[in-house]
Amino acid sequence: MRADFIFEKTTKVFAFLSVAIVSLMGFLLLMESWPSIQQSGFLFLIKKVWDPVIHDYGALPFVYGTLVSSGLALIMAIPLSLGVAIFLSELAPYYLRRPIAFLVELLAAIPSVIYGLWGLFYLVPLLREKVEPFFIDRFGFLPFFEGPPYGIGMLPAAILLAIMIIPIISSISRDVMQAVPQHQREAALALGATRWETTRVAVLRYGKSGIFGAIFLGLGRALGETMAVTMVIGNRPDISLSLFAPSHTMASVIANEFAEASSDLYLSALAEIGLVLFLVTFLVNMIARLLVMKTAKPFAAV
Amino acid sequence: MKIKIEKLNAWFGKNQALKNVSLAIPVNTVLAVIGPSGCGKSTLVRCLNRMHETIGSAKWEGKIVLDEESIADFDPVTLRRRVGMIFQRPNPFPTMSILENVTAGLRLNGMRNKKELESIAEISLKKAALWEEVKEKLHQPGVSLSGGQQQRLCIARALAVDPEVLLMDEPCSSLDPISTTHIEELIHELREHYTIVIVTHNMQQAARVSDDTAFLYMGDLVEHGATKKLFTNPKEKRTEEYITGRFG
Ligand SMILES: Nc1ncnc2c1ncn2[C@@H]1O[C@H](COP(=O)(O)OP(=O)(O)OP(=O)(O)O)[C@@H](O)[C@H]1O
Ligand SMILES: [Mg+2]
């Protein structure tokens, strides 16, 4: 009894502590960013100019860079991840499922600086010498393929992000698909559904919200990813439609400029970017968890 | 004969679940499959629509003939449209309404005409003796029904694709006595148009609903014959022991 009491109290303290730490972080960020918030208010988020020299701080280029790089990463990662998940959960021969799932999950364990290095040494030169000239040649008239082939820029950042979130999205959607009861698949098969129809009707539909949750978790990771992106994105606070242009994200500007931020307002502006990123990723992850939770006990009789 | 099974052997990995089973099922009759748990009843019916082989380690050998044609030569998808299946636990699609559930098979077949879908749904629900209970709420989720209603919904869903054979694997085992009576009455009506194979643990049920009975024991077909005869005057000692409840 007494041991139970202590056990309950200590776990309660730890649970409370983790909530307290997160709240404290949010609060400290708010404190730090207060001067900047006072200076420019909501304008901060939609102002295009970021010029520390003249103390002009607008976060729009970073917001834009974060949204676009994450969005592009999702566009690339969703079909691939769902393909991997469907393959692993529905199609692959049984003896292949575990090893492949294991390898895919291993991808998530690689430190992001390694992805960054791979990006710098392999991906960026490839883009600079082969891919980008090709597109500029043929489709250079489109705004998405404008400008010189730097190699670094939005495109490699988005590709790295996509590779980095594929393991999360695919392993969680695979878990969701595995949680679909076998009797649902058999119901579809017994009606004469093909394998693909069974996957669509019985598996994807049943696990829909969980799969959205998996996608949101991937998004949460992409929004906050710092190291690999900083290494390849070019770190220039410009807003350009071109995939080949150097860009910047909220995470990368903090990592890049924090050490050299010379004035209080500069620091405060970076902190405000951090605050926004904190809130957004918090929200995205919360939505993701709720969605995944919903498929854990999805269809209690109404 | 609607279905002929010759020397059917079935395995899960190394574990043999059916050994040399041979029997025939005349058209528009009800065959009850009985036997103790684990004797291979489910495996037998799941071989008939080739659902058995969808399990990773499963395989089968032997010959199963549907209307003179070996089912090994069928595309499983086509076969399963002719041989419908009802499962032990009602398994409506939870994301679909009652109407969508009934028409799921038809829509898979590519039928899009709303009028046609609705009229077939009505006919199927009537055949499954569910129409009166759900006609006012066709757009509510299928899982909002009671267990017995859900099972009849699944029967309607199977009937909608117009099969010739219905396989029922313990269709009443998760239902209350009243729902069970409903389903049994339903089987009486359906036997006019369908060939039915029903797995059951309930001797009385087997005696009530079937024309023929097959008794399986540890993968062997011990005895197979007219239900009346098998229950009143079994040839095999093991059959007698089982139906009188001395083991199983
Ligand atoms: N999915 C499976 N994987 C491996 N072995 C299985 C599987 N399903 C059944 N078996 C084995 O096959 C044998 C026959 O099982 P089956 O399900 O056909 O029995 P049953 O007569 O339907 O039993 P019950 O009355 O309990 O439903 C059993 O020994 C069982 O352990
Ligand atoms: Mg069974």
Coordinates of C-alpha atoms and ligand atoms in Angstrom, one line a residue:
Chain A
M1 CA 0.0 0.0 0.0
R2 CA 2.6 2.5 1.1
A3 CA 4.9 1.5 -1.8
D4 CA 2.0 2.0 -4.2
F5 CA 1.3 5.4 -2.7
I6 CA 4.9 6.5 -3.2
F7 CA 4.9 5.0 -6.7
E8 CA 1.8 6.9 -7.6
K9 CA 3.1 10.2 -6.2
T10 CA 6.5 10.0 -7.9
T11 CA 5.1 9.1 -11.3
K12 CA 2.6 11.9 -10.8
V13 CA 5.5 14.3 -10.0
F14 CA 7.3 13.2 -13.2
A15 CA 4.3 13.6 -15.3
F16 CA 3.6 17.0 -13.9
L17 CA 7.3 17.9 -14.3
S18 CA 7.3 17.2 -18.0
V19 CA 4.2 19.4 -18.5
A20 CA 5.9 22.0 -16.4
I21 CA 9.1 22.0 -18.4
V22 CA 7.2 22.4 -21.7
S23 CA 5.2 25.2 -20.3
L24 CA 8.3 26.8 -18.9
M25 CA 10.0 26.6 -22.2
G26 CA 7.1 28.3 -23.9
F27 CA 7.0 30.9 -21.2
L28 CA 10.8 31.6 -21.5
L29 CA 10.5 31.9 -25.2
L30 CA 7.7 34.4 -24.8
M31 CA 9.8 36.4 -22.3
E32 CA 12.8 36.4 -24.7
S33 CA 10.7 37.4 -27.6
W34 CA 8.8 40.1 -25.8
P35 CA 10.9 43.1 -27.0
S36 CA 10.5 41.9 -30.6
I37 CA 6.7 41.4 -30.1
Q38 CA 6.4 44.9 -28.7
Q39 CA 8.4 46.3 -31.6
S40 CA 6.5 44.9 -34.5
G41 CA 3.5 42.9 -33.2
F42 CA 1.8 40.6 -35.6
L43 CA 3.4 42.4 -38.5
F44 CA 6.5 40.4 -37.6
L45 CA 5.1 37.3 -39.3
I46 CA 4.2 39.0 -42.6
K47 CA 7.1 41.4 -43.0
K48 CA 9.4 40.4 -45.9
V49 CA 12.5 42.2 -44.9
W50 CA 15.1 40.6 -42.6
D51 CA 18.0 43.0 -42.2
P52 CA 19.8 42.9 -38.9
V53 CA 22.1 45.7 -40.0
I54 CA 19.3 48.2 -40.0
H55 CA 17.4 46.4 -37.2
D56 CA 14.6 45.5 -39.5
Y57 CA 13.2 42.1 -38.6
G58 CA 10.4 40.4 -40.6
A59 CA 9.9 36.6 -40.4
L60 CA 8.0 36.0 -43.6
P61 CA 10.9 34.6 -45.6
F62 CA 11.4 32.0 -42.9
V63 CA 7.8 31.2 -42.5
Y64 CA 7.6 30.8 -46.2
G65 CA 10.7 28.7 -46.4
T66 CA 9.5 26.4 -43.6
L67 CA 6.0 26.0 -45.1
V68 CA 7.2 25.4 -48.7
S69 CA 10.1 23.0 -47.8
S70 CA 7.8 21.0 -45.5
G71 CA 5.0 21.1 -48.0
L72 CA 7.2 19.9 -50.8
A73 CA 8.7 17.2 -48.6
L74 CA 5.2 16.0 -47.8
I75 CA 4.2 15.9 -51.5
M76 CA 7.2 13.7 -52.1
A77 CA 7.0 11.6 -48.9
I78 CA 3.3 10.8 -48.7
P79 CA 3.0 8.6 -51.8
L80 CA 6.3 6.9 -51.1
S81 CA 5.6 6.3 -47.4
L82 CA 2.1 5.0 -48.0
G83 CA 3.5 2.8 -50.8
V84 CA 6.0 1.4 -48.3
A85 CA 3.4 1.0 -45.6
I86 CA 1.0 -0.8 -47.9
F87 CA 3.7 -3.0 -49.2
L88 CA 4.9 -3.9 -45.7
S89 CA 1.5 -4.4 -44.2
E90 CA -0.5 -5.9 -47.1
L91 CA 1.6 -7.2 -50.0
A92 CA 5.2 -8.2 -49.1
P93 CA 5.9 -11.9 -48.5
Y94 CA 5.9 -12.5 -44.8
Y95 CA 9.6 -13.3 -44.5
L96 CA 10.4 -9.9 -46.0
R97 CA 8.1 -7.8 -43.8
R98 CA 10.2 -7.6 -40.7
P99 CA 13.6 -7.0 -42.2
I100 CA 12.3 -4.3 -44.5
A101 CA 10.3 -2.6 -41.7
F102 CA 13.5 -2.8 -39.6
L103 CA 15.6 -1.1 -42.3
V104 CA 13.0 1.6 -42.9
E105 CA 12.9 2.4 -39.2
L106 CA 16.6 2.5 -39.0
L107 CA 16.5 5.4 -41.4
A108 CA 14.9 7.4 -38.6
A109 CA 17.8 6.7 -36.3
I110 CA 20.4 8.3 -38.6
P111 CA 21.5 11.7 -37.1
S112 CA 20.3 14.5 -39.3
V113 CA 23.8 15.9 -39.7
I114 CA 24.6 12.7 -41.7
Y115 CA 21.7 13.4 -44.0
G116 CA 23.1 16.9 -44.3
L117 CA 26.5 15.6 -45.3
W118 CA 25.0 13.2 -47.8
G119 CA 23.1 16.2 -49.2
L120 CA 26.2 18.3 -49.5
F121 CA 28.5 15.7 -50.9
Y122 CA 26.1 13.9 -53.2
L123 CA 22.7 15.4 -53.7
V124 CA 23.8 19.1 -54.2
P125 CA 26.4 18.3 -56.8
L126 CA 24.0 16.0 -58.6
L127 CA 21.4 18.7 -58.7
R128 CA 23.8 21.4 -59.7
E129 CA 25.4 19.5 -62.5
K130 CA 22.6 17.4 -63.9
V131 CA 19.1 17.9 -62.6
E132 CA 18.9 21.7 -62.4
P133 CA 20.5 22.5 -65.7
F134 CA 18.2 20.1 -67.4
F135 CA 15.1 21.7 -65.9
I136 CA 16.4 25.2 -66.5
D137 CA 17.1 24.4 -70.1
R138 CA 13.7 23.0 -70.8
F139 CA 11.3 24.6 -68.3
G140 CA 13.3 27.7 -67.4
F141 CA 10.3 29.8 -68.4
L142 CA 8.4 28.6 -65.4
P143 CA 8.9 30.5 -62.2
F144 CA 9.6 27.3 -60.3
F145 CA 12.8 26.6 -62.3
E146 CA 14.2 30.1 -62.6
G147 CA 17.7 31.2 -61.8
P148 CA 21.1 29.7 -61.8
P149 CA 21.7 26.1 -60.8
Y150 CA 23.3 26.7 -57.4
G151 CA 22.7 23.1 -56.3
I152 CA 21.9 24.3 -52.7
G153 CA 18.5 25.7 -52.1
M154 CA 14.9 24.8 -51.6
L155 CA 14.9 21.6 -53.6
P156 CA 17.7 19.7 -51.8
A157 CA 16.2 20.8 -48.5
A158 CA 12.8 19.5 -49.4
I159 CA 14.3 16.2 -50.7
L160 CA 16.3 15.7 -47.5
L161 CA 13.2 16.4 -45.5
A162 CA 11.2 14.0 -47.5
I163 CA 13.8 11.2 -46.9
M164 CA 13.9 12.1 -43.3
I165 CA 10.1 11.9 -42.7
I166 CA 9.5 8.8 -44.8
P167 CA 10.4 6.4 -41.9
I168 CA 8.0 8.1 -39.5
I169 CA 5.1 8.3 -41.9
S170 CA 5.6 4.8 -43.2
S171 CA 6.2 3.1 -40.0
I172 CA 3.2 4.7 -38.2
S173 CA 0.9 4.2 -41.1
R174 CA 2.0 0.6 -41.2
D175 CA 1.2 0.3 -37.6
V176 CA -2.2 1.8 -38.3
M177 CA -2.8 -0.6 -41.1
Q178 CA -1.7 -3.6 -39.0
A179 CA -4.2 -2.6 -36.4
V180 CA -7.0 -3.0 -39.0
P181 CA -8.7 -6.3 -37.9
Q182 CA -8.2 -9.2 -40.3
H183 CA -12.0 -9.7 -40.5
Q184 CA -12.2 -6.4 -42.3
R185 CA -9.9 -7.6 -45.0
E186 CA -11.7 -10.9 -45.2
A187 CA -15.1 -9.1 -45.5
A188 CA -13.8 -7.4 -48.6
L189 CA -12.1 -10.4 -50.0
A190 CA -15.2 -12.5 -49.6
L191 CA -17.1 -10.0 -51.7
G192 CA -14.7 -10.6 -54.5
A193 CA -12.4 -7.6 -53.9
T194 CA -8.9 -7.7 -55.4
R195 CA -6.0 -7.1 -53.2
W196 CA -5.8 -3.5 -54.1
E197 CA -9.6 -3.1 -53.6
T198 CA -9.3 -4.8 -50.2
T199 CA -6.5 -2.4 -49.2
R200 CA -8.6 0.5 -50.3
V201 CA -12.0 -0.5 -49.0
A202 CA -11.0 -2.4 -45.8
V203 CA -7.6 -1.0 -44.8
L204 CA -7.1 2.6 -45.9
R205 CA -10.7 3.6 -45.2
Y206 CA -10.7 2.0 -41.8
G207 CA -7.3 3.5 -40.9
K208 CA -7.9 6.9 -42.5
S209 CA -7.6 9.1 -39.5
G210 CA -4.5 7.2 -38.2
I211 CA -2.8 7.6 -41.5
F212 CA -3.6 11.4 -41.4
G213 CA -2.1 11.3 -38.0
A214 CA 1.1 9.7 -39.3
I215 CA 1.3 12.4 -42.0
F216 CA 0.9 15.1 -39.4
L217 CA 3.7 13.6 -37.3
G218 CA 5.9 13.7 -40.4
L219 CA 4.9 17.3 -40.9
G220 CA 5.8 18.1 -37.3
R221 CA 9.2 16.6 -37.8
A222 CA 9.8 18.5 -41.1
L223 CA 8.7 21.8 -39.7
G224 CA 11.3 21.6 -36.9
E225 CA 14.1 19.8 -38.7
T226 CA 17.2 22.0 -38.5
M227 CA 20.6 20.6 -39.1
A228 CA 20.2 18.9 -42.5
V229 CA 18.2 21.8 -43.8
T230 CA 20.6 24.4 -42.7
M231 CA 23.4 22.5 -44.5
V232 CA 21.8 22.5 -47.9
I233 CA 19.2 25.3 -48.1
G234 CA 21.5 28.1 -48.8
N235 CA 20.5 30.3 -45.8
R236 CA 19.3 33.3 -47.7
P237 CA 16.2 35.1 -46.4
D238 CA 14.6 35.6 -49.8
I239 CA 11.2 34.6 -51.0
S240 CA 11.4 33.0 -54.3
L241 CA 9.0 30.7 -56.2
S242 CA 12.0 29.0 -57.7
L243 CA 12.9 25.6 -56.3
F244 CA 16.5 26.2 -57.1
A245 CA 16.8 29.5 -55.2
P246 CA 18.6 29.5 -51.8
S247 CA 16.1 29.9 -49.0
H248 CA 15.8 29.8 -45.2
T249 CA 13.6 28.2 -42.7
M250 CA 12.5 29.2 -39.2
A251 CA 14.7 26.5 -37.7
S252 CA 17.7 27.2 -39.9
V253 CA 17.8 30.9 -39.3
I254 CA 17.8 30.3 -35.5
A255 CA 20.6 27.8 -35.8
N256 CA 22.6 30.0 -38.2
E257 CA 22.3 33.4 -36.7
F258 CA 21.9 32.9 -33.0
A259 CA 25.6 32.8 -32.3
E260 CA 26.2 36.1 -34.1
A261 CA 23.2 38.0 -33.0
S262 CA 24.8 41.1 -31.6
S263 CA 21.9 43.1 -30.3
D264 CA 19.0 42.4 -27.9
L265 CA 16.4 43.1 -30.5
Y266 CA 18.1 40.7 -32.9
L267 CA 18.1 38.0 -30.3
S268 CA 14.6 38.7 -29.4
A269 CA 13.5 38.4 -33.0
L270 CA 15.1 35.0 -33.3
A271 CA 13.4 34.0 -30.1
E272 CA 10.1 35.1 -31.5
I273 CA 10.7 32.9 -34.5
G274 CA 11.4 30.1 -32.1
L275 CA 8.2 30.8 -30.3
V276 CA 6.2 30.6 -33.4
L277 CA 7.9 27.4 -34.4
F278 CA 7.3 26.0 -31.0
L279 CA 3.6 26.7 -31.1
V280 CA 3.1 25.4 -34.6
T281 CA 4.9 22.2 -34.1
F282 CA 3.2 21.7 -30.8
L283 CA -0.2 22.1 -32.5
V284 CA 0.7 19.9 -35.4
N285 CA 1.9 17.1 -33.1
M286 CA -1.1 17.4 -31.0
I287 CA -3.4 17.0 -33.9
A288 CA -1.3 14.0 -35.1
R289 CA -1.6 12.3 -31.7
L290 CA -5.3 12.8 -31.5
L291 CA -5.8 11.4 -35.0
V292 CA -3.6 8.3 -34.3
M293 CA -5.4 7.8 -31.0
K294 CA -8.7 7.9 -32.8
T295 CA -7.8 4.8 -34.8
A296 CA -6.7 2.9 -31.7
K297 CA -10.4 2.7 -30.7
P298 CA -12.1 3.9 -33.8
F299 CA -15.6 2.6 -34.2
A300 CA -17.3 2.0 -31.0
A301 CA -21.0 1.5 -31.8
V302 CA -22.7 4.8 -32.1
Chain B
M1 CA -23.8 -31.8 -57.5
K2 CA -23.0 -28.1 -56.8
I3 CA -19.7 -28.8 -55.1
K4 CA -17.5 -31.8 -55.2
I5 CA -14.5 -32.1 -52.9
E6 CA -12.0 -34.8 -53.7
K7 CA -9.1 -35.7 -51.5
L8 CA -8.7 -32.3 -50.0
N9 CA -5.7 -31.7 -47.9
A10 CA -4.9 -28.4 -46.2
W11 CA -2.1 -27.1 -44.2
F12 CA -1.0 -24.3 -42.0
G13 CA 2.7 -24.4 -42.3
K14 CA 3.6 -28.0 -41.3
N15 CA 0.4 -28.5 -39.4
Q16 CA -2.1 -30.4 -41.5
A17 CA -5.6 -29.2 -40.8
L18 CA -7.5 -31.4 -43.3
K19 CA -6.7 -34.9 -44.4
N20 CA -8.0 -36.4 -47.5
V21 CA -11.5 -35.0 -47.2
S22 CA -13.9 -36.0 -49.9
L23 CA -17.6 -35.1 -50.0
A24 CA -20.2 -33.7 -52.4
I25 CA -22.9 -31.1 -51.8
P26 CA -26.0 -31.3 -53.9
V27 CA -27.5 -28.1 -55.3
N28 CA -29.8 -26.1 -53.1
T29 CA -29.1 -28.1 -50.0
V30 CA -27.7 -27.2 -46.6
L31 CA -24.6 -29.0 -45.4
A32 CA -23.8 -28.7 -41.7
V33 CA -20.2 -29.1 -40.7
I34 CA -19.7 -30.2 -37.1
G35 CA -16.9 -31.3 -34.9
P36 CA -14.8 -30.3 -31.9
S37 CA -12.8 -27.1 -31.8
G38 CA -9.7 -27.2 -34.0
C39 CA -10.9 -30.1 -36.1
G40 CA -10.7 -28.1 -39.4
K41 CA -14.3 -26.9 -39.9
S42 CA -13.4 -23.4 -40.7
T43 CA -10.5 -24.5 -42.8
L44 CA -12.8 -26.7 -44.9
V45 CA -15.3 -23.9 -45.7
R46 CA -12.5 -21.4 -46.3
C47 CA -11.0 -23.7 -48.9
L48 CA -14.3 -23.6 -50.8
N49 CA -13.9 -19.9 -51.7
R50 CA -10.1 -20.0 -51.6
M51 CA -10.0 -17.8 -48.6
H52 CA -7.7 -20.4 -46.9
E53 CA -4.8 -19.5 -49.2
T54 CA -4.9 -15.8 -48.2
I55 CA -3.2 -16.7 -44.9
G56 CA 0.6 -16.5 -45.3
S57 CA 1.6 -20.1 -44.3
A58 CA -1.5 -21.8 -45.7
K59 CA -1.7 -24.2 -48.6
W60 CA -4.0 -26.8 -50.0
E61 CA -4.0 -29.8 -52.4
G62 CA -6.7 -31.9 -53.9
K63 CA -9.7 -31.1 -56.1
I64 CA -12.6 -28.9 -55.4
V65 CA -15.2 -28.6 -58.2
L66 CA -17.9 -26.0 -58.5
D67 CA -20.4 -26.8 -61.3
E68 CA -18.0 -29.2 -63.0
E69 CA -15.2 -26.6 -63.0
S70 CA -12.2 -26.9 -60.7
I71 CA -11.9 -23.9 -58.5
A72 CA -8.1 -24.0 -58.8
D73 CA -8.7 -22.7 -62.4
F74 CA -10.9 -19.8 -61.2
D75 CA -9.6 -16.3 -60.6
P76 CA -10.2 -16.2 -56.8
V77 CA -12.0 -12.9 -57.3
T78 CA -14.6 -14.4 -59.6
L79 CA -14.9 -17.5 -57.5
R80 CA -15.7 -15.4 -54.4
R81 CA -18.4 -13.6 -56.2
R82 CA -20.1 -17.0 -56.8
V83 CA -19.3 -18.3 -53.4
G84 CA -20.3 -15.8 -50.7
M85 CA -19.2 -16.0 -47.1
I86 CA -20.6 -15.1 -43.7
F87 CA -18.2 -14.9 -40.8
Q88 CA -18.4 -15.9 -37.1
R89 CA -18.3 -12.3 -36.0
P90 CA -20.4 -9.8 -37.9
N91 CA -18.0 -7.7 -39.8
P92 CA -19.8 -4.8 -41.5
F93 CA -17.5 -2.0 -42.8
P94 CA -17.5 0.6 -40.0
T95 CA -16.9 3.6 -42.2
M96 CA -19.9 2.7 -44.4
S97 CA -23.6 3.3 -43.9
I98 CA -26.1 0.4 -44.0
L99 CA -26.8 1.1 -47.6
E100 CA -23.2 1.3 -48.5
N101 CA -22.4 -1.9 -46.7
V102 CA -25.1 -3.8 -48.6
T103 CA -23.9 -2.4 -51.9
A104 CA -20.2 -2.7 -51.2
G105 CA -19.7 -5.7 -53.4
L106 CA -21.7 -4.3 -56.3
R107 CA -19.7 -1.1 -56.2
L108 CA -16.5 -3.1 -56.2
N109 CA -17.9 -4.7 -59.4
G110 CA -18.2 -1.3 -60.9
M111 CA -21.9 -0.7 -60.6
R112 CA -22.5 3.0 -60.2
N113 CA -26.2 3.5 -61.0
K114 CA -27.8 4.7 -57.8
K115 CA -31.3 3.5 -58.6
E116 CA -30.1 0.1 -59.4
L117 CA -27.9 -0.1 -56.3
E118 CA -30.8 0.9 -54.1
S119 CA -33.2 -1.5 -55.5
I120 CA -30.7 -4.4 -55.2
A121 CA -30.0 -3.3 -51.7
E122 CA -33.7 -3.4 -50.9
I123 CA -34.1 -6.9 -52.3
S124 CA -31.1 -8.2 -50.5
L125 CA -32.1 -6.6 -47.2
K126 CA -35.6 -8.2 -47.6
K127 CA -34.0 -11.6 -48.4
A128 CA -31.9 -11.2 -45.2
A129 CA -35.1 -10.3 -43.3
L130 CA -33.7 -7.0 -42.2
W131 CA -35.5 -4.5 -44.4
E132 CA -38.3 -3.7 -42.1
E133 CA -35.9 -2.9 -39.3
V134 CA -33.6 -0.6 -41.3
K135 CA -35.6 0.9 -44.1
E136 CA -36.0 4.2 -42.2
K137 CA -32.3 4.5 -41.5
L138 CA -30.4 3.3 -44.5
H139 CA -27.8 6.1 -44.2
Q140 CA -26.8 5.4 -40.6
P141 CA -23.6 3.5 -40.0
G142 CA -23.8 -0.2 -40.4
V143 CA -22.1 -0.6 -37.0
S144 CA -25.0 1.2 -35.3
L145 CA -27.1 -1.9 -35.5
S146 CA -27.3 -4.7 -32.9
G147 CA -25.1 -7.7 -33.3
G148 CA -27.9 -9.9 -34.8
Q149 CA -28.9 -7.1 -37.2
Q150 CA -25.2 -6.6 -38.2
Q151 CA -25.0 -10.3 -39.0
R152 CA -28.1 -10.1 -41.2
L153 CA -26.6 -7.0 -42.7
C154 CA -23.6 -9.1 -43.6
I155 CA -25.8 -11.7 -45.1
A156 CA -27.5 -9.1 -47.2
R157 CA -24.2 -7.8 -48.3
A158 CA -23.2 -11.3 -49.4
L159 CA -26.5 -11.9 -51.1
A160 CA -26.3 -8.6 -53.0
V161 CA -23.5 -9.9 -55.3
D162 CA -25.8 -12.7 -56.2
P163 CA -23.8 -15.8 -55.2
E164 CA -24.8 -19.4 -55.8
V165 CA -23.2 -20.8 -52.7
L166 CA -23.2 -19.3 -49.2
L167 CA -20.5 -20.3 -46.7
M168 CA -21.4 -19.6 -43.1
D169 CA -18.8 -20.1 -40.4
E170 CA -20.6 -20.2 -37.1
P171 CA -22.8 -17.4 -38.1
C172 CA -24.8 -17.5 -34.8
S173 CA -22.1 -18.0 -32.3
S174 CA -21.9 -14.4 -31.2
L175 CA -25.6 -13.9 -31.2
D176 CA -28.4 -14.1 -28.7
P177 CA -31.1 -16.8 -29.0
I178 CA -33.7 -14.5 -30.7
S179 CA -31.2 -13.4 -33.4
T180 CA -30.1 -17.0 -33.8
T181 CA -33.7 -18.0 -34.5
H182 CA -33.9 -15.2 -37.0
I183 CA -30.9 -16.5 -38.8
E184 CA -32.1 -20.1 -38.7
E185 CA -35.4 -19.1 -40.2
L186 CA -33.5 -17.2 -42.8
I187 CA -31.4 -20.2 -43.7
H188 CA -34.7 -22.2 -44.3
E189 CA -35.8 -19.6 -46.8
L190 CA -32.4 -19.2 -48.5
R191 CA -32.0 -22.9 -49.1
E192 CA -34.6 -22.6 -51.9
H193 CA -32.1 -20.7 -54.0
Y194 CA -28.7 -21.2 -52.6
T195 CA -26.4 -24.0 -51.7
I196 CA -25.4 -23.5 -48.1
V197 CA -22.5 -24.8 -46.0
I198 CA -22.9 -23.9 -42.3
V199 CA -20.3 -24.6 -39.6
T200 CA -21.8 -24.9 -36.2
H201 CA -21.0 -26.0 -32.7
N202 CA -24.6 -26.4 -31.9
M203 CA -26.0 -29.9 -32.6
Q204 CA -29.6 -28.8 -32.4
Q205 CA -28.9 -26.1 -34.9
A206 CA -27.2 -28.6 -37.3
A207 CA -30.2 -30.9 -36.9
R208 CA -32.7 -28.1 -37.4
V209 CA -31.2 -26.4 -40.5
S210 CA -29.3 -28.9 -42.5
D211 CA -30.1 -31.7 -45.0
D212 CA -26.7 -33.3 -44.8
T213 CA -24.1 -33.2 -42.0
A214 CA -20.4 -33.8 -42.1
F215 CA -18.6 -34.7 -38.9
L216 CA -14.9 -33.8 -38.8
Y217 CA -12.4 -34.9 -36.2
M218 CA -8.8 -33.8 -36.2
G219 CA -8.8 -33.1 -39.9
D220 CA -10.5 -36.3 -40.9
L221 CA -14.0 -36.6 -42.3
V222 CA -15.3 -39.2 -40.0
E223 CA -18.8 -39.4 -41.3
H224 CA -21.0 -37.6 -43.8
G225 CA -24.6 -38.3 -44.7
A226 CA -28.2 -37.2 -44.4
T227 CA -28.6 -35.2 -41.2
K228 CA -31.6 -37.3 -39.9
K229 CA -29.6 -40.5 -40.3
L230 CA -26.4 -39.2 -38.9
F231 CA -28.1 -37.9 -35.8
T232 CA -30.4 -40.8 -35.1
N233 CA -28.3 -43.7 -36.3
P234 CA -24.6 -42.8 -36.7
K235 CA -22.4 -45.3 -38.3
E236 CA -19.2 -44.3 -36.5
K237 CA -18.6 -44.6 -32.8
R238 CA -16.8 -41.3 -32.7
T239 CA -19.8 -39.6 -34.3
E240 CA -22.1 -41.0 -31.7
E241 CA -19.9 -40.0 -28.9
Y242 CA -19.6 -36.5 -30.2
I243 CA -23.3 -35.9 -30.9
T244 CA -24.3 -37.3 -27.5
G245 CA -21.8 -34.9 -25.9
R246 CA -19.4 -37.4 -24.6
F247 CA -16.4 -35.5 -25.9
G248 CA -15.7 -32.3 -27.8
Ligands
LIG1 N1 -4.4 -18.8 -39.1 C1 -3.9 -20.0 -38.7 N2 -2.6 -20.2 -38.6 C2 -2.1 -21.4 -38.2 N3 -2.8 -22.4 -37.9 C3 -4.2 -22.3 -37.9 C4 -4.8 -21.1 -38.3 N4 -6.1 -21.3 -38.3 C5 -6.3 -22.5 -37.9 N5 -5.2 -23.2 -37.7 C6 -5.0 -24.6 -37.2 O1 -5.7 -25.4 -38.1 C7 -6.4 -26.4 -37.4 C8 -7.9 -26.3 -37.8 O2 -8.4 -25.1 -37.5 P1 -9.9 -24.6 -37.8 O3 -9.9 -23.1 -37.6 O4 -10.2 -25.1 -39.2 O5 -10.7 -25.3 -36.7 P2 -12.3 -25.2 -36.4 O6 -12.8 -26.6 -36.6 O7 -12.9 -24.2 -37.3 O8 -12.2 -24.8 -34.9 P3 -13.2 -23.9 -34.1 O9 -14.4 -24.7 -33.9 O10 -12.5 -23.6 -32.9 O11 -13.5 -22.7 -35.0 C9 -6.2 -26.1 -35.9 O12 -5.3 -27.1 -35.5 C10 -5.7 -24.8 -35.9 O13 -4.7 -24.7 -34.8
MG2 MG -13.7 -22.2 -36.8

